[in-house]
Structures are given as C-alpha cells and as structure tokens.
Coordinates of C-alpha atoms in Angstrom, one line a residue:
Chain A
M168 CA -54.7 24.9 33.7
R169 CA -54.7 26.4 37.2
I170 CA -51.7 28.6 38.0
R171 CA -50.7 27.9 41.6
F172 CA -48.5 29.8 43.9
R173 CA -45.6 27.5 43.4
H174 CA -45.7 28.2 39.6
V175 CA -45.5 31.9 40.3
L176 CA -42.7 31.3 42.7
A177 CA -40.8 29.2 40.1
F178 CA -41.0 32.0 37.5
M179 CA -40.3 34.9 39.8
L180 CA -37.8 33.6 42.2
P181 CA -34.5 33.5 40.2
A182 CA -34.8 37.1 39.1
I183 CA -36.1 38.4 42.4
A184 CA -33.5 36.5 44.4
A185 CA -30.7 37.8 42.2
V186 CA -31.6 41.5 42.4
A187 CA -32.5 41.2 46.1
F188 CA -29.0 39.8 46.9
F189 CA -26.9 41.8 44.5
A190 CA -28.8 45.1 44.3
I191 CA -31.5 45.8 46.9
Y192 CA -29.8 44.4 49.9
P193 CA -26.4 46.1 49.1
L194 CA -28.3 49.4 48.5
A195 CA -29.8 49.2 52.0
Y196 CA -26.4 48.2 53.3
T197 CA -24.9 51.3 51.6
G198 CA -27.5 53.3 53.4
A199 CA -26.6 51.7 56.8
L200 CA -22.9 52.1 56.2
S201 CA -23.3 55.8 55.4
L202 CA -24.4 56.3 59.0
Q203 CA -21.3 54.7 60.4
K204 CA -17.7 55.6 61.0
F205 CA -15.9 52.7 59.3
N206 CA -12.4 52.8 57.9
L207 CA -10.8 49.5 56.8
T208 CA -7.3 50.9 57.3
S209 CA -7.9 51.8 61.0
G210 CA -9.0 48.3 62.0
A211 CA -11.5 49.8 64.4
P212 CA -15.0 48.3 64.4
A213 CA -17.8 50.3 62.7
K214 CA -19.4 52.9 64.9
F215 CA -22.8 54.5 64.4
I216 CA -22.5 58.3 64.0
G217 CA -25.9 59.2 62.6
L218 CA -25.7 61.8 59.9
G219 CA -22.1 62.7 60.7
N220 CA -20.8 61.5 57.4
Y221 CA -23.3 63.7 55.5
V222 CA -22.4 66.7 57.6
R223 CA -18.8 66.1 56.8
L224 CA -19.5 65.7 53.1
F225 CA -21.1 69.0 52.7
S226 CA -18.3 70.8 54.5
D227 CA -15.6 68.9 52.6
S228 CA -14.2 71.2 50.0
Q229 CA -12.9 68.3 47.9
F230 CA -16.4 66.7 47.7
M231 CA -18.0 70.0 46.9
N232 CA -15.3 70.5 44.2
S233 CA -16.2 67.1 42.7
L234 CA -19.9 68.2 42.6
K235 CA -18.8 71.4 40.8
V236 CA -16.6 69.5 38.3
T237 CA -19.4 67.1 37.6
A238 CA -21.9 69.9 37.1
I239 CA -19.6 71.7 34.6
Y240 CA -18.8 68.4 32.8
T241 CA -22.5 67.5 32.6
I242 CA -23.8 70.9 31.5
W243 CA -21.2 71.4 28.7
G244 CA -21.1 67.8 27.7
V245 CA -24.9 67.5 27.4
L246 CA -25.4 70.9 25.8
A247 CA -22.8 70.3 23.1
T248 CA -23.8 66.8 22.3
M249 CA -27.5 67.8 22.1
V250 CA -27.0 70.8 19.8
L251 CA -24.4 69.1 17.6
G252 CA -26.3 65.8 17.4
V253 CA -29.6 67.4 16.5
L254 CA -28.0 69.7 13.9
L255 CA -26.2 66.8 12.2
A256 CA -29.4 64.7 12.2
L257 CA -31.3 67.5 10.5
L258 CA -28.5 68.1 7.9
L259 CA -28.1 64.4 7.2
N260 CA -31.7 63.3 7.2
S261 CA -31.8 61.3 4.0
K262 CA -31.8 57.7 2.9
G263 CA -28.4 57.5 1.2
K264 CA -26.0 54.6 1.6
L265 CA -23.4 57.0 3.2
V266 CA -25.8 57.9 6.0
G267 CA -26.3 54.2 6.7
F268 CA -22.5 53.7 6.9
L269 CA -22.2 56.7 9.2
R270 CA -24.8 55.2 11.4
A271 CA -22.8 52.0 11.8
V272 CA -19.6 53.9 12.5
S273 CA -21.5 56.1 15.0
L274 CA -22.3 53.2 17.2
V275 CA -18.6 52.4 17.9
P276 CA -17.7 55.3 20.3
M277 CA -20.7 54.7 22.5
L278 CA -20.4 51.0 22.6
I279 CA -16.7 50.2 22.9
C280 CA -15.3 49.7 26.3
S281 CA -14.5 52.9 28.2
M282 CA -11.0 51.5 28.8
A283 CA -10.4 51.2 25.0
L284 CA -11.6 54.7 24.3
S285 CA -9.5 56.1 27.1
V286 CA -6.5 54.4 25.6
A287 CA -7.4 55.8 22.2
W288 CA -7.7 59.3 23.5
A289 CA -4.6 59.0 25.7
L290 CA -2.7 58.4 22.4
V291 CA -4.5 61.4 20.8
Y292 CA -3.8 63.8 23.6
N293 CA -0.3 62.7 24.7
T294 CA 2.0 65.7 25.0
N295 CA 5.1 64.1 23.5
F296 CA 3.9 61.8 20.8
G297 CA 0.1 62.4 20.6
A298 CA -1.7 62.6 17.3
L299 CA -3.3 65.9 18.0
N300 CA 0.1 67.5 18.8
A301 CA 1.5 66.0 15.7
I302 CA -1.2 67.7 13.7
L303 CA -0.6 71.0 15.6
Q304 CA 3.1 70.7 14.9
A305 CA 2.5 70.0 11.2
L306 CA 0.4 73.2 11.0
G307 CA 3.2 75.2 12.7
L308 CA 1.3 75.7 15.9
P309 CA 2.6 75.2 19.5
T310 CA 2.0 71.8 21.0
Q311 CA -0.2 71.5 24.1
N312 CA -0.2 69.6 27.3
F313 CA -3.9 68.9 26.9
L314 CA -4.5 66.7 30.0
G315 CA -1.8 68.3 32.2
T316 CA -3.0 71.9 32.8
V317 CA -5.9 73.0 35.0
K318 CA -7.2 75.2 32.1
T319 CA -7.3 72.5 29.4
A320 CA -7.8 69.1 31.2
L321 CA -11.6 69.4 31.8
P322 CA -12.4 70.8 28.4
S323 CA -10.3 68.0 26.8
L324 CA -12.3 65.4 28.7
I325 CA -15.6 67.1 27.7
A326 CA -14.4 67.0 24.1
I327 CA -14.1 63.2 24.4
D328 CA -17.7 63.1 25.7
V329 CA -18.8 65.2 22.7
W330 CA -17.0 62.8 20.3
Q331 CA -18.6 59.8 22.1
F332 CA -22.2 60.9 22.4
T333 CA -22.9 63.4 19.6
P334 CA -23.5 60.3 17.4
Y335 CA -25.8 58.9 20.0
V336 CA -28.0 62.0 19.9
M337 CA -27.8 62.1 16.1
I338 CA -28.9 58.4 15.8
L339 CA -31.9 58.9 18.1
T340 CA -32.9 62.2 16.4
L341 CA -32.7 60.5 13.0
A342 CA -34.9 57.8 14.2
G343 CA -37.3 60.4 15.5
L344 CA -37.3 62.3 12.2
K345 CA -38.1 59.0 10.4
G346 CA -41.2 58.7 12.5
I347 CA -42.7 62.0 11.3
S348 CA -45.4 61.4 8.6
P349 CA -44.5 63.1 5.3
E350 CA -48.2 63.9 4.9
L351 CA -47.9 66.5 7.6
Y352 CA -45.4 68.4 5.6
E353 CA -47.5 68.0 2.4
A354 CA -50.6 69.3 4.1
A355 CA -48.7 72.3 5.5
R356 CA -47.2 73.1 2.1
I357 CA -50.6 73.0 0.5
D358 CA -51.7 75.5 3.2
G359 CA -48.9 77.7 2.1
A360 CA -46.4 77.2 4.9
N361 CA -42.7 77.9 4.1
Q362 CA -39.8 75.7 5.2
M363 CA -39.1 77.7 8.4
Q364 CA -42.7 77.4 9.5
C365 CA -42.7 73.7 8.8
F366 CA -39.5 73.3 10.9
W367 CA -40.8 75.2 13.9
K368 CA -44.4 74.0 13.7
I369 CA -44.0 70.4 12.7
T370 CA -40.4 69.1 13.0
I371 CA -39.6 70.4 16.5
P372 CA -42.9 69.6 18.2
S373 CA -42.8 66.1 16.7
L374 CA -39.3 65.5 18.0
R375 CA -40.0 66.8 21.5
G376 CA -40.6 63.4 23.1
V377 CA -37.4 62.0 21.6
L378 CA -35.3 65.1 22.5
V379 CA -36.5 65.3 26.1
T380 CA -35.9 61.6 26.9
T381 CA -32.5 61.7 25.1
L382 CA -31.6 64.8 27.1
V383 CA -32.4 63.1 30.5
M384 CA -30.5 59.9 29.5
R385 CA -27.5 62.0 28.5
V386 CA -27.6 63.8 31.9
I387 CA -27.7 60.5 33.7
D388 CA -24.8 59.0 31.7
T389 CA -22.6 62.1 31.9
F390 CA -23.2 62.4 35.6
K391 CA -21.8 58.9 36.1
T392 CA -18.6 59.6 34.3
F393 CA -15.8 57.6 35.9
E394 CA -13.4 55.7 33.7
K395 CA -12.2 58.6 31.5
P396 CA -11.0 60.8 34.3
L397 CA -9.6 57.8 36.2
V398 CA -7.5 56.7 33.3
L399 CA -6.6 60.0 31.6
T400 CA -6.0 62.4 34.5
N401 CA -6.9 60.5 37.8
G402 CA -8.9 63.5 38.7
G403 CA -6.0 66.0 38.3
P404 CA -4.4 68.4 37.8
A405 CA -5.3 70.0 41.1
M406 CA -8.6 68.0 41.2
S407 CA -9.8 69.9 38.1
T408 CA -11.3 66.7 36.6
D409 CA -12.3 64.9 39.9
T410 CA -15.8 63.8 39.0
I411 CA -18.1 62.8 41.8
N412 CA -18.2 59.1 40.9
L413 CA -14.4 59.0 40.7
H414 CA -14.0 61.0 44.0
V415 CA -16.4 58.7 45.9
F416 CA -14.7 55.6 44.4
N417 CA -11.3 56.8 45.6
T418 CA -12.7 57.6 49.0
A419 CA -13.9 54.0 49.3
F420 CA -11.2 52.1 47.5
S421 CA -8.0 54.2 47.9
S422 CA -8.6 55.7 51.4
W423 CA -10.7 52.7 52.3
D424 CA -13.1 54.9 54.1
M425 CA -16.2 52.7 53.7
G426 CA -18.6 54.8 55.8
Y427 CA -17.7 58.1 54.3
G428 CA -17.6 56.6 50.8
S429 CA -21.1 55.1 51.3
A430 CA -22.4 58.5 52.2
G431 CA -21.1 59.8 48.9
S432 CA -22.6 56.8 47.1
I433 CA -26.0 57.6 48.6
V434 CA -25.8 61.2 47.4
I435 CA -25.0 59.9 43.9
T436 CA -27.8 57.4 44.1
L437 CA -30.3 60.1 45.2
I438 CA -29.3 62.4 42.3
I439 CA -29.5 59.6 39.7
A440 CA -32.9 58.5 41.2
L441 CA -34.2 62.0 40.7
F442 CA -33.2 62.1 37.1
S443 CA -34.4 58.6 36.6
A444 CA -37.9 59.5 37.9
A445 CA -37.9 62.4 35.5
F446 CA -36.9 60.1 32.7
I447 CA -39.6 57.6 33.5
R448 CA -42.3 60.3 33.7
L449 CA -41.2 62.0 30.5
S450 CA -40.9 58.8 28.5
R451 CA -44.4 57.8 29.6
K452 CA -45.8 61.2 28.6
A453 CA -44.0 60.9 25.2
E454 CA -45.7 57.5 24.7
N455 CA -49.2 58.9 25.3
Chain B
M401 CA -33.3 73.5 -9.2
A402 CA -31.8 70.2 -10.2
L403 CA -28.3 71.7 -9.9
N404 CA -29.2 72.9 -6.4
R405 CA -30.3 69.5 -5.4
R406 CA -27.0 68.0 -6.7
I407 CA -25.0 70.5 -4.7
I408 CA -27.0 69.6 -1.5
T409 CA -26.4 65.8 -2.1
V410 CA -22.7 66.4 -2.6
A411 CA -22.5 68.6 0.5
R412 CA -24.3 66.1 2.5
G413 CA -22.0 63.3 1.3
I414 CA -18.9 65.4 2.3
L415 CA -20.4 66.1 5.7
C416 CA -21.1 62.4 6.2
L417 CA -17.5 61.4 5.3
A418 CA -16.1 64.2 7.6
C419 CA -18.2 62.8 10.5
V420 CA -17.0 59.2 9.8
A421 CA -13.4 60.5 9.7
V422 CA -13.7 62.3 13.0
I423 CA -15.5 59.4 14.7
A424 CA -13.1 56.7 13.4
F425 CA -9.8 58.6 13.8
P426 CA -9.0 58.0 17.5
V427 CA -9.9 54.3 17.2
I428 CA -7.9 53.8 14.0
W429 CA -5.0 55.6 15.6
M430 CA -5.1 53.2 18.5
I431 CA -5.2 50.2 16.2
R432 CA -2.2 51.7 14.3
C433 CA -0.2 52.1 17.5
S434 CA -0.9 48.4 18.3
L435 CA 0.5 47.3 14.9
I436 CA 3.8 49.1 14.7
P437 CA 7.2 48.6 16.5
T438 CA 7.5 50.1 20.0
V439 CA 9.9 52.9 18.9
E440 CA 7.6 54.1 16.2
V441 CA 4.8 54.7 18.7
Y442 CA 7.0 57.4 20.4
K443 CA 8.2 59.0 17.2
M444 CA 7.4 62.7 16.7
P445 CA 6.3 63.5 14.0
P446 CA 4.9 60.1 13.5
A447 CA 5.9 58.3 10.3
L448 CA 2.9 57.6 8.1
L449 CA 4.1 54.4 6.6
V450 CA 5.6 51.9 9.0
K451 CA 6.1 48.2 8.4
P452 CA 3.4 46.5 10.6
T453 CA 4.2 43.9 13.2
L454 CA 2.2 41.8 15.5
N455 CA 4.8 42.0 18.3
S456 CA 2.7 43.8 20.8
Y457 CA -0.1 41.2 20.4
V458 CA 2.4 38.3 20.9
N459 CA 3.7 40.2 23.9
V460 CA 0.4 40.8 25.6
F461 CA -0.7 37.2 25.0
T462 CA 2.5 35.5 26.1
R463 CA 3.9 37.8 28.8
Q464 CA 0.8 39.7 30.1
N465 CA -1.6 36.9 30.5
F466 CA -4.0 38.3 28.0
L467 CA -5.1 34.9 26.7
L468 CA -6.5 34.2 30.1
R469 CA -8.0 37.7 30.4
F470 CA -9.7 37.3 27.0
A471 CA -11.0 33.9 27.8
N472 CA -12.3 35.3 31.2
S473 CA -14.0 38.2 29.5
A474 CA -15.7 35.8 27.0
F475 CA -16.7 33.3 29.6
V476 CA -18.0 35.8 32.2
S477 CA -19.9 37.8 29.6
V478 CA -21.6 34.8 27.9
A479 CA -22.4 33.1 31.2
S480 CA -23.9 36.2 32.8
A481 CA -25.9 37.1 29.7
G482 CA -27.3 33.6 29.5
I483 CA -28.3 33.5 33.1
A484 CA -29.8 36.9 32.9
L485 CA -31.8 36.0 29.8
V486 CA -33.4 32.9 31.4
A487 CA -34.1 34.5 34.8
G488 CA -35.1 37.8 33.3
S489 CA -37.5 36.5 30.7
M490 CA -39.1 34.1 33.2
A491 CA -39.8 36.9 35.6
A492 CA -41.1 39.1 32.7
Y493 CA -43.4 36.3 31.6
G494 CA -44.6 35.7 35.2
I495 CA -45.5 39.4 35.6
S496 CA -47.4 39.6 32.3
R497 CA -49.3 36.3 32.7
F498 CA -49.9 35.5 36.4
K499 CA -51.8 37.3 39.1
F500 CA -50.0 37.8 42.4
P501 CA -49.7 40.7 44.9
L502 CA -47.5 43.7 44.0
K503 CA -47.2 42.5 40.4
D504 CA -48.2 45.8 39.0
Q505 CA -45.5 47.6 40.9
L506 CA -42.7 45.2 39.8
P507 CA -41.9 46.5 36.3
L508 CA -41.3 50.0 37.5
G509 CA -39.2 48.6 40.4
F510 CA -37.0 46.8 37.8
L511 CA -36.8 49.9 35.7
F512 CA -35.5 51.9 38.7
L513 CA -32.9 49.1 39.4
R514 CA -31.7 49.4 35.9
M515 CA -30.9 53.0 36.4
L516 CA -28.9 52.3 39.6
P517 CA -25.3 53.4 39.2
G518 CA -22.6 50.9 40.1
M519 CA -21.3 53.1 42.9
S520 CA -24.6 52.7 44.8
T521 CA -23.8 49.1 45.7
L522 CA -20.1 48.6 45.1
V523 CA -18.9 49.2 48.7
P524 CA -21.3 46.6 50.3
V525 CA -20.8 44.2 47.4
F526 CA -17.0 44.4 48.1
L527 CA -17.6 43.7 51.8
M528 CA -20.0 40.9 51.1
F529 CA -17.7 39.3 48.5
T530 CA -14.8 39.5 50.9
K531 CA -16.8 37.8 53.7
L532 CA -18.2 35.1 51.4
R533 CA -14.8 34.5 49.7
L534 CA -16.3 35.5 46.3
I535 CA -13.5 37.9 45.4
D536 CA -11.7 36.6 42.2
T537 CA -14.2 33.8 41.7
Y538 CA -16.2 33.1 38.5
P539 CA -19.6 32.5 40.3
G540 CA -19.2 35.9 42.1
I541 CA -18.6 38.1 39.1
I542 CA -20.9 36.1 36.8
L543 CA -23.9 36.3 39.2
L544 CA -23.3 39.9 39.9
Y545 CA -23.3 40.8 36.2
A546 CA -26.4 38.6 35.6
A547 CA -28.2 40.5 38.4
G548 CA -27.1 43.8 36.8
A549 CA -28.6 42.8 33.4
I550 CA -31.8 41.2 34.7
P551 CA -33.7 44.5 35.3
M552 CA -33.2 45.6 31.7
I553 CA -34.3 42.2 30.4
V554 CA -37.4 42.1 32.6
W555 CA -38.4 45.5 31.6
M556 CA -38.0 44.9 27.8
M557 CA -39.5 41.4 27.7
W558 CA -42.4 42.4 29.9
G559 CA -43.5 44.8 27.2
F560 CA -42.9 42.1 24.6
Y561 CA -44.9 39.4 26.3
Q562 CA -47.9 41.7 26.8
D563 CA -48.2 42.0 23.0
L564 CA -47.7 38.3 22.5
P565 CA -51.0 36.4 21.9
T566 CA -51.8 33.7 24.5
E567 CA -53.4 31.2 22.2
V568 CA -50.4 29.0 21.7
E569 CA -49.6 28.6 25.4
E570 CA -53.2 27.9 26.1
A571 CA -53.1 25.1 23.5
A572 CA -50.0 23.8 25.3
Y573 CA -51.8 23.8 28.6
V574 CA -54.8 22.0 27.1
D575 CA -52.3 19.3 25.9
G576 CA -51.3 18.8 29.5
C577 CA -48.2 20.9 29.5
G578 CA -47.3 22.6 32.8
P579 CA -46.4 26.3 32.9
L580 CA -42.6 25.8 33.0
P581 CA -42.3 23.4 30.1
A582 CA -44.8 25.5 28.2
F583 CA -42.6 28.6 28.7
F584 CA -39.3 26.9 27.8
L585 CA -40.6 24.8 24.9
V586 CA -43.3 27.0 23.4
V587 CA -43.0 30.6 24.5
M588 CA -39.2 31.1 24.5
P589 CA -38.7 29.8 20.9
M590 CA -41.3 32.3 19.7
T591 CA -39.3 35.2 21.1
T592 CA -35.8 34.3 19.9
P593 CA -35.2 37.6 18.0
A594 CA -36.0 39.7 21.0
L595 CA -33.9 37.4 23.2
A596 CA -31.0 37.6 20.7
A597 CA -31.1 41.4 20.8
L598 CA -31.2 41.6 24.6
G599 CA -28.5 38.9 24.8
I600 CA -26.2 41.0 22.7
L601 CA -26.9 44.0 24.9
A602 CA -26.3 42.1 28.1
F603 CA -23.1 40.6 26.7
T604 CA -21.8 44.0 25.7
G605 CA -22.5 45.4 29.2
A606 CA -20.6 42.7 30.9
W607 CA -17.8 42.6 28.3
N608 CA -17.1 46.4 28.8
E609 CA -17.6 46.6 32.6
F610 CA -14.7 48.0 34.5
M611 CA -15.6 49.5 37.9
M612 CA -16.8 46.3 39.6
A613 CA -14.3 44.0 37.8
T614 CA -11.3 46.1 39.0
I615 CA -12.4 45.8 42.6
L616 CA -13.8 42.2 42.6
T617 CA -11.4 40.3 40.4
R618 CA -7.7 39.6 40.8
R619 CA -5.1 37.4 39.1
T620 CA -7.4 34.5 38.2
V621 CA -10.7 35.9 37.0
M622 CA -9.5 39.4 35.9
T623 CA -11.3 40.4 32.7
L624 CA -9.8 42.6 29.9
P625 CA -10.8 46.1 31.0
P626 CA -9.0 45.9 34.4
G627 CA -6.3 44.0 32.6
I628 CA -5.7 47.1 30.4
R629 CA -5.7 49.3 33.5
F630 CA -3.1 47.0 35.0
L631 CA -0.9 47.4 31.9
M632 CA -1.0 51.1 32.4
S633 CA 0.0 50.9 36.0
Q634 CA 3.2 49.1 35.2
A635 CA 6.5 50.9 35.6
D636 CA 7.7 50.4 32.1
L637 CA 4.6 51.8 30.5
S638 CA 4.5 50.6 26.9
W639 CA 1.8 52.1 24.7
D640 CA 2.1 49.6 22.0
L641 CA 1.0 46.8 24.4
I642 CA -1.7 49.1 25.9
S643 CA -3.0 49.8 22.4
A644 CA -3.1 46.1 21.6
G645 CA -5.2 45.6 24.8
G646 CA -7.5 48.4 23.8
T647 CA -7.9 46.9 20.3
L648 CA -8.6 43.4 21.6
V649 CA -11.3 44.5 24.0
S650 CA -12.9 46.5 21.1
L651 CA -13.0 43.6 18.6
P652 CA -16.3 42.0 19.5
I653 CA -17.9 45.5 19.6
F654 CA -16.7 46.2 16.0
L655 CA -18.2 43.0 14.9
A656 CA -21.5 43.7 16.7
C657 CA -21.7 47.2 15.2
L658 CA -21.3 45.7 11.7
F659 CA -23.7 42.8 12.1
A660 CA -26.1 43.7 14.9
Q661 CA -26.6 47.4 14.2
R662 CA -30.4 47.2 14.3
Y663 CA -30.5 45.7 17.8
F664 CA -28.4 48.4 19.2
I665 CA -30.4 51.2 17.6
D666 CA -33.7 49.7 18.9
G667 CA -32.1 49.3 22.3
L668 CA -30.7 52.9 22.4
A669 CA -34.1 54.5 22.2
L670 CA -35.2 52.6 25.3
G671 CA -32.1 53.6 27.2
A672 CA -30.8 50.0 27.2
V673 CA -27.2 50.9 26.5
K674 CA -25.3 52.1 29.4
G675 CA -22.8 54.9 28.8

C-alpha cells in the first residue's frame, strides 16, 4: 500500500487545524495585541505602540507585586509539598492495604475541580462559622480571620496548595521507590553498608529523575495559580494574594485592557515556556 | 526484633489514617454543609449530629438552573474528549507511521502546546469568539476544549504507536484496506485501554475547567464551575447551595478516583494532569 499525500493530510489535518485555530493563531494574536494600545471600554480603535505595554508592565507596582506574590507562593508551596511528600512516601513505602486506600484518597484533592476545593476551603477558613475556627474555639484558642488579614491570607492559600499537592508528590515518589530493584539494597547490605548509607547512595540517586521532573511540574502548576485566590480572596487583602495569573486575568477581563493584559499574558507564557523547556530536557535525561 | 517490626507497622498504619483524615476533611465538611438545613451551616460551634436534608440540592436544581449546568458540563466534556481522542490519535498515528516534512519536530511542538497556560490565548480567543458569534455556543466551547486536549493525546499516543507492531495493519493493507479504514477498524480497537485512560483524563480536564468557561459561556451553555462562581456572586450568599454545587461538580471525580485510579497514577507521572 502506497501512502499518498492525501492520506497524510487526512490523518494530520483535524488535529493540526484544531491547534492552529485555537492555540497557535491566538498565541500569535496575543503577541500582536501586546504591542497595541487597545481598551474595550474606551471604544477607541487599537493603536500600535511598540513595546510600550511592556515598559508600562515593569514600572507598574501592581504587576511587580503580583510577580512577588507568585514567587513567594511558588517557592513556599513547592518547597513544602516536595519535602512533606517525599518524607511521607519514605515513611509509608510498604504494600499494605491502608497505603492503597491512602493512594486512592490522595488523588481527590489534585483532581477535583478547583471551584469545589475553593468552596471546601472557604468553609474551613470562614471567620464566623468555619471548621478551623470551630476547632480553635473548642481548644480555647482565639479565632482567626484567616483570609482577611495581610499577614495570614497568603500563608492560608499556600496551606491549601500543600494540602492539595503533597499527595501528588507522595504518589509519584512512591511510584519511583517501587522502581528501585531490591537487589541493589541486598548487594549493598552484603558489602556491609548500613541503612543511612543505603539511603544516601541508593535511594536518593535512584529517585533523582522522578524528583527533578516532579519539582519542575510543581513549579509550573503553582505558577499558574488562579482559581483559589480568585474565589477565596480575589487577590486581597491589599493585593497580598494577587497572583500573576489572576492579576493579568483581571487586567483583561475586569478593566478590559486587552493590549496591556496581552503583554502580561506574554510574560506568563515566556516564564512557563522556560520551565517547560527545563521539564522536557530533564525528563529526557531521566529516561536515558 | 519482631516486636519492633509490629510497632513500625502500627505506627505506619496510624500515619496513613492521619493522612487520610487530613486529606478528606475539607471535602467531607463541604458535603456535610450541603446536606444540612441552611441555619445549621452558620451555627457556631457547629452541631455534630444534624438531621440531613436534600433541600439545597432541590434548590440548586429547581431555582438555580443546575440541571442544565450539569447536563452542559456532561455534554461538553464527553463531546470534547471524544473529538480530541479521534483527532489526536489519528495525528499520533500519522506521525509514527508516515513520512512527511517536519514530522520529527511535531511531537515536541505538541508537548509545548500542552504546557501552554490558558492565559496565553484567552484574550484573543475571547475576541475571536465575539466576532464569530461563538460566545455561549456548544460548538465554540467543545472545539476549544478538544483543541486543548489534543496535544496531550498526540504526545501520549505517539509513544504508544511507536511500540505497537505493524504486522496487523500491514495484513489489513494486503487485504485491500485503505489507511483510514485500517486505522479505525484495526488499529484503534487494539488501543482501547490507552484510549480509555486518555479519554478519562481529557474528560476530567474539560469537566473541571473554569477560566475559559467563565469568559466564553453565559446563560445557555454555562457549565458547573462558572455556575458555582455565579452562586457565590449572588447577594444572598447561601453556603448550603454553594456546597451542593461543589459536591455535584466533584461527584464524577470521586467515582473516577475509586474506579480509574490506575489511569490517573500513570498519567500523573507524564504530567498529564493539569493542576
């Protein structure tokens, strides 16, 4: 059977056309819009202003604040989930039925709709009738306005991230641990290695591939945080939880500043592209 | 030594249960709030035993249009996952079997597209949808979600087809079967487990999606996630209704975690689940 060009076209066209129309063209369009002054509320036609929007971005204290908030959120969220997740995996690495059950339950936070988990946590954090304050009260401790003060709002959101993604890191680490051949440990034990040596010389190096790719995936996901601050704090109080994704979204769809919002989108895209390139390189290295 | 081992097993069991409790608590609390009378939700301290009621569910279904929202979510997710599976696996097959220019660069291109955050394209997509009158239409949101899931499917199926032996298709060709019938009648049925796994992932992605849906859908096509957001924006904020919405949108995911665990865990390692 000779494969002709029309066959290739028939197979490739649906997917290529879909991503061209809904992803590649819009991405180029975002790039073009980012070079224009274009606000839907003003009614004025779009005007080319070169890099004007980008110059404005980096002197805009609100945008810089959103970068800072996202950096803090990402660093603490990723660090805490990685350390806790790996620790739990090491402690729970066994074949018991309970661990299997935990694995099934662990999937829920990372898979349920971000709207649902925002609702769940709104009910936990609520100042007047929240579950956490009920527990504090029962223990005789003062109740807190978790999402309402500058000091506690961001840490409270990071805590949700830890709740949501520690199980993710744990599951992936458990899968990585399962892949280490027990013969390695036996051989080491015969050579007289103790448990600490086995851990540092066998467990950690064998897990390196899994850990590095998990870390980069976590950074990418955390960087994109949007729904949680939107629903729980709407970026407040005093913009202390205004993540970059939320900030740019509001620039485009609350202020209707399409040109300026697009410039923000391009900055987000470039940062994610950088991390994605790192992810692809590292996961290929891990495979070899 | 034996005693030591017993202690470790027991300690491990306790740690396991503690983790389960912490993970499950917020979700169970939300379900509880959806099943009790409105006044009980606001009681401090909360009563531990309350007579359950389905009032909030009756309310969201009859007064808040949640029947339509639920049906919309189901239809949009199933349709977009189906389209993405067909288009995505066709392209993956084409890349792994045919020779054509740039084919070696394509998989990596799709992988990059998979990583693309929603905000990269949302502004132009909104402008395009407005111009083409696709706002609040089923074809608009379904095709957009399908296009969003295609890169992941191409990437995963491409790896899969490369490991699949070609003998069966070649036999089909010898029997006079063209490439398209050979693909649909011979190749696709051989890959049903992989397609099922990816279908579940694509369904979950569309079912949970909020950012695009909140901008691109209105009264008619609105899915559950923006529907919940809409409940929260109402003046008489009632948390029992909102909890019912949150529980409803989680139901298929609970089922999937119970019955399709393995698929998700395989997908996680490849970064197929979006956070």
